[in-house]
Amino acid sequence: MFFFGWLCDKMPVKFVYITGLFLMVLGVLVLINIEAGSPVWMVWLYAILFGFGAGSWMPTMSMLTSTTFGLASYGASSVC
């Protein structure tokens, strides 16, 4: 989370969000290819890729919300 929060300050938030999604997709692709006889490092690779991707979700979503809708409506509810 700290890395992606820092990265959101340095790059456009949309690109950081796409990077996080790409890491999760790579992790899932590794998971799909794991079989009973696969080496343990594949499980670790999946966990690291998917973990970094999932860790990107919180900082990028809050920054995407504030940049897209503005700070005035950041905490507003759309339910009437």
GROMACS .gro file of N, CA and C in nm:
model
  240
    1MET      N    1   0.082  -0.119   0.000
    1MET     CA    2   0.000   0.000   0.000
    1MET      C    3   0.087   0.126   0.000
    2PHE      N    4   0.195   0.124   0.077
    2PHE     CA    5   0.279   0.243   0.084
    2PHE      C    6   0.343   0.272  -0.051
    3PHE      N    7   0.387   0.167  -0.118
    3PHE     CA    8   0.451   0.186  -0.248
    3PHE      C    9   0.354   0.245  -0.349
    4PHE      N   10   0.233   0.194  -0.353
    4PHE     CA   11   0.137   0.244  -0.451
    4PHE      C   12   0.087   0.383  -0.415
    5GLY      N   13   0.080   0.415  -0.287
    5GLY     CA   14   0.046   0.551  -0.247
    5GLY      C   15   0.152   0.649  -0.292
    6TRP      N   16   0.279   0.611  -0.275
    6TRP     CA   17   0.390   0.694  -0.322
    6TRP      C   18   0.387   0.706  -0.474
    7LEU      N   19   0.359   0.594  -0.541
    7LEU     CA   20   0.355   0.593  -0.686
    7LEU      C   21   0.242   0.681  -0.740
    8CYS      N   22   0.131   0.688  -0.667
    8CYS     CA   23   0.020   0.775  -0.708
    8CYS      C   24   0.059   0.922  -0.702
    9ASP      N   25   0.154   0.956  -0.615
    9ASP     CA   26   0.202   1.094  -0.609
    9ASP      C   27   0.294   1.126  -0.725
   10LYS      N   28   0.359   1.025  -0.781
   10LYS     CA   29   0.457   1.047  -0.887
   10LYS      C   30   0.402   1.029  -1.028
   11MET      N   31   0.299   0.948  -1.045
   11MET     CA   32   0.242   0.917  -1.176
   11MET      C   33   0.092   0.945  -1.176
   12PRO      N   34   0.030   0.951  -1.294
   12PRO     CA   35  -0.117   0.961  -1.297
   12PRO      C   36  -0.182   0.839  -1.232
   13VAL      N   37  -0.286   0.864  -1.156
   13VAL     CA   38  -0.349   0.759  -1.076
   13VAL      C   39  -0.405   0.647  -1.164
   14LYS      N   40  -0.455   0.681  -1.281
   14LYS     CA   41  -0.512   0.578  -1.369
   14LYS      C   42  -0.409   0.476  -1.410
   15PHE      N   43  -0.285   0.520  -1.436
   15PHE     CA   44  -0.180   0.427  -1.475
   15PHE      C   45  -0.138   0.338  -1.358
   16VAL      N   46  -0.139   0.395  -1.239
   16VAL     CA   47  -0.104   0.316  -1.120
   16VAL      C   48  -0.212   0.211  -1.094
   17TYR      N   49  -0.338   0.248  -1.114
   17TYR     CA   50  -0.448   0.154  -1.097
   17TYR      C   51  -0.439   0.041  -1.199
   18ILE      N   52  -0.407   0.075  -1.322
   18ILE     CA   53  -0.392  -0.028  -1.427
   18ILE      C   54  -0.275  -0.120  -1.393
   19THR      N   55  -0.168  -0.065  -1.338
   19THR     CA   56  -0.054  -0.147  -1.297
   19THR      C   57  -0.094  -0.247  -1.190
   20GLY      N   58  -0.172  -0.202  -1.092
   20GLY     CA   59  -0.220  -0.292  -0.988
   20GLY      C   60  -0.309  -0.402  -1.043
   21LEU      N   61  -0.398  -0.366  -1.134
   21LEU     CA   62  -0.484  -0.466  -1.197
   21LEU      C   63  -0.402  -0.566  -1.278
   22PHE      N   64  -0.300  -0.516  -1.349
   22PHE     CA   65  -0.213  -0.602  -1.428
   22PHE      C   66  -0.139  -0.701  -1.339
   23LEU      N   67  -0.093  -0.657  -1.222
   23LEU     CA   68  -0.026  -0.748  -1.130
   23LEU      C   69  -0.121  -0.856  -1.079
   24MET      N   70  -0.246  -0.820  -1.052
   24MET     CA   71  -0.342  -0.920  -1.008
   24MET      C   72  -0.372  -1.021  -1.119
   25VAL      N   73  -0.383  -0.973  -1.242
   25VAL     CA   74  -0.408  -1.064  -1.355
   25VAL      C   75  -0.290  -1.159  -1.373
   26LEU      N   76  -0.168  -1.107  -1.363
   26LEU     CA   77  -0.051  -1.194  -1.372
   26LEU      C   78  -0.051  -1.299  -1.262
   27GLY      N   79  -0.088  -1.258  -1.141
   27GLY     CA   80  -0.097  -1.354  -1.031
   27GLY      C   81  -0.199  -1.463  -1.057
   28VAL      N   82  -0.313  -1.425  -1.110
   28VAL     CA   83  -0.417  -1.525  -1.140
   28VAL      C   84  -0.370  -1.619  -1.251
   29LEU      N   85  -0.299  -1.565  -1.350
   29LEU     CA   86  -0.247  -1.651  -1.457
   29LEU      C   87  -0.145  -1.751  -1.402
   30VAL      N   88  -0.064  -1.708  -1.307
   30VAL     CA   89   0.029  -1.801  -1.243
   30VAL      C   90  -0.049  -1.907  -1.166
   31LEU      N   91  -0.153  -1.864  -1.095
   31LEU     CA   92  -0.234  -1.958  -1.017
   31LEU      C   93  -0.301  -2.061  -1.106
   32ILE      N   94  -0.347  -2.020  -1.221
   32ILE     CA   95  -0.413  -2.113  -1.314
   32ILE      C   96  -0.316  -2.222  -1.359
   33ASN      N   97  -0.189  -2.187  -1.373
   33ASN     CA   98  -0.090  -2.281  -1.423
   33ASN      C   99  -0.027  -2.368  -1.314
   34ILE      N  100  -0.065  -2.350  -1.190
   34ILE     CA  101  -0.011  -2.433  -1.082
   34ILE      C  102  -0.083  -2.568  -1.083
   35GLU      N  103  -0.003  -2.674  -1.082
   35GLU     CA  104  -0.056  -2.810  -1.078
   35GLU      C  105  -0.003  -2.879  -0.952
   36ALA      N  106  -0.041  -3.005  -0.934
   36ALA     CA  107   0.000  -3.078  -0.815
   36ALA      C  108   0.151  -3.094  -0.805
   37GLY      N  109   0.219  -3.109  -0.917
   37GLY     CA  110   0.363  -3.128  -0.915
   37GLY      C  111   0.443  -3.001  -0.936
   38SER      N  112   0.379  -2.885  -0.932
   38SER     CA  113   0.448  -2.758  -0.956
   38SER      C  114   0.540  -2.723  -0.840
   39PRO      N  115   0.647  -2.651  -0.869
   39PRO     CA  116   0.738  -2.611  -0.760
   39PRO      C  117   0.673  -2.507  -0.669
   40VAL      N  118   0.725  -2.499  -0.549
   40VAL     CA  119   0.668  -2.409  -0.448
   40VAL      C  120   0.687  -2.262  -0.486
   41TRP      N  121   0.792  -2.231  -0.561
   41TRP     CA  122   0.815  -2.091  -0.596
   41TRP      C  123   0.702  -2.034  -0.679
   42MET      N  124   0.626  -2.118  -0.749
   42MET     CA  125   0.511  -2.067  -0.826
   42MET      C  126   0.401  -2.017  -0.733
   43VAL      N  127   0.383  -2.085  -0.622
   43VAL     CA  128   0.284  -2.039  -0.524
   43VAL      C  129   0.328  -1.906  -0.464
   44TRP      N  130   0.458  -1.894  -0.434
   44TRP     CA  131   0.510  -1.769  -0.381
   44TRP      C  132   0.499  -1.656  -0.483
   45LEU      N  133   0.526  -1.687  -0.607
   45LEU     CA  134   0.513  -1.586  -0.713
   45LEU      C  135   0.369  -1.537  -0.723
   46TYR      N  136   0.275  -1.631  -0.718
   46TYR     CA  137   0.134  -1.593  -0.720
   46TYR      C  138   0.101  -1.503  -0.602
   47ALA      N  139   0.145  -1.543  -0.482
   47ALA     CA  140   0.113  -1.466  -0.362
   47ALA      C  141   0.172  -1.325  -0.367
   48ILE      N  142   0.293  -1.313  -0.417
   48ILE     CA  143   0.357  -1.181  -0.424
   48ILE      C  144   0.290  -1.093  -0.528
   49LEU      N  145   0.267  -1.147  -0.647
   49LEU     CA  146   0.203  -1.067  -0.753
   49LEU      C  147   0.062  -1.025  -0.714
   50PHE      N  148  -0.016  -1.120  -0.668
   50PHE     CA  149  -0.155  -1.088  -0.633
   50PHE      C  150  -0.161  -0.998  -0.509
   51GLY      N  151  -0.070  -1.019  -0.415
   51GLY     CA  152  -0.067  -0.936  -0.295
   51GLY      C  153  -0.033  -0.791  -0.326
   52PHE      N  154   0.068  -0.769  -0.411
   52PHE     CA  155   0.100  -0.633  -0.450
   52PHE      C  156  -0.015  -0.569  -0.528
   53GLY      N  157  -0.078  -0.646  -0.615
   53GLY     CA  158  -0.191  -0.592  -0.691
   53GLY      C  159  -0.308  -0.557  -0.602
   54ALA      N  160  -0.339  -0.643  -0.507
   54ALA     CA  161  -0.449  -0.616  -0.415
   54ALA      C  162  -0.416  -0.501  -0.321
   55GLY      N  163  -0.289  -0.485  -0.288
   55GLY     CA  164  -0.248  -0.373  -0.203
   55GLY      C  165  -0.258  -0.239  -0.273
   56SER      N  166  -0.264  -0.241  -0.403
   56SER     CA  167  -0.277  -0.116  -0.478
   56SER      C  168  -0.419  -0.064  -0.476
   57TRP      N  169  -0.513  -0.146  -0.440
   57TRP     CA  170  -0.654  -0.109  -0.454
   57TRP      C  171  -0.693   0.010  -0.366
   58MET      N  172  -0.658   0.007  -0.239
   58MET     CA  173  -0.704   0.111  -0.147
   58MET      C  174  -0.648   0.250  -0.180
   59PRO      N  175  -0.518   0.268  -0.197
   59PRO     CA  176  -0.472   0.404  -0.226
   59PRO      C  177  -0.518   0.455  -0.363
   60THR      N  178  -0.524   0.367  -0.461
   60THR     CA  179  -0.563   0.415  -0.593
   60THR      C  180  -0.712   0.446  -0.601
   61MET      N  181  -0.795   0.367  -0.536
   61MET     CA  182  -0.939   0.393  -0.544
   61MET      C  183  -0.976   0.523  -0.473
   62SER      N  184  -0.915   0.552  -0.360
   62SER     CA  185  -0.947   0.677  -0.292
   62SER      C  186  -0.898   0.797  -0.372
   63MET      N  187  -0.781   0.784  -0.433
   63MET     CA  188  -0.731   0.896  -0.514
   63MET      C  189  -0.810   0.910  -0.644
   64LEU      N  190  -0.851   0.798  -0.704
   64LEU     CA  191  -0.934   0.807  -0.825
   64LEU      C  192  -1.068   0.873  -0.794
   65THR      N  193  -1.126   0.840  -0.681
   65THR     CA  194  -1.254   0.900  -0.643
   65THR      C  195  -1.240   1.050  -0.623
   66SER      N  196  -1.135   1.092  -0.552
   66SER     CA  197  -1.119   1.235  -0.526
   66SER      C  198  -1.083   1.313  -0.652
   67THR      N  199  -1.004   1.254  -0.742
   67THR     CA  200  -0.969   1.328  -0.863
   67THR      C  201  -1.081   1.327  -0.966
   68THR      N  202  -1.163   1.224  -0.968
   68THR     CA  203  -1.270   1.216  -1.066
   68THR      C  204  -1.390   1.301  -1.026
   69PHE      N  205  -1.432   1.289  -0.900
   69PHE     CA  206  -1.554   1.357  -0.856
   69PHE      C  207  -1.529   1.484  -0.776
   70GLY      N  208  -1.406   1.511  -0.738
   70GLY     CA  209  -1.373   1.631  -0.661
   70GLY      C  210  -1.388   1.609  -0.512
   71LEU      N  211  -1.321   1.691  -0.438
   71LEU     CA  212  -1.322   1.675  -0.293
   71LEU      C  213  -1.455   1.715  -0.230
   72ALA      N  214  -1.530   1.800  -0.296
   72ALA     CA  215  -1.657   1.844  -0.240
   72ALA      C  216  -1.758   1.730  -0.232
   73SER      N  217  -1.753   1.638  -0.327
   73SER     CA  218  -1.847   1.526  -0.327
   73SER      C  219  -1.781   1.394  -0.288
   74TYR      N  220  -1.661   1.401  -0.230
   74TYR     CA  221  -1.588   1.278  -0.194
   74TYR      C  222  -1.663   1.195  -0.090
   75GLY      N  223  -1.717   1.257   0.010
   75GLY     CA  224  -1.787   1.183   0.115
   75GLY      C  225  -1.938   1.185   0.099
   76ALA      N  226  -1.988   1.240  -0.008
   76ALA     CA  227  -2.132   1.250  -0.029
   76ALA      C  228  -2.189   1.116  -0.071
   77SER      N  229  -2.310   1.090  -0.026
   77SER     CA  230  -2.378   0.967  -0.062
   77SER      C  231  -2.471   0.995  -0.180
   78SER      N  232  -2.476   0.900  -0.274
   78SER     CA  233  -2.564   0.918  -0.390
   78SER      C  234  -2.701   0.857  -0.366
   79VAL      N  235  -2.724   0.795  -0.250
   79VAL     CA  236  -2.851   0.734  -0.219
   79VAL      C  237  -2.945   0.840  -0.161
   80CYS      N  238  -3.064   0.851  -0.215
   80CYS     CA  239  -3.160   0.951  -0.168
   80CYS      C  240  -3.242   0.899  -0.053
   0.00000   0.00000   0.00000
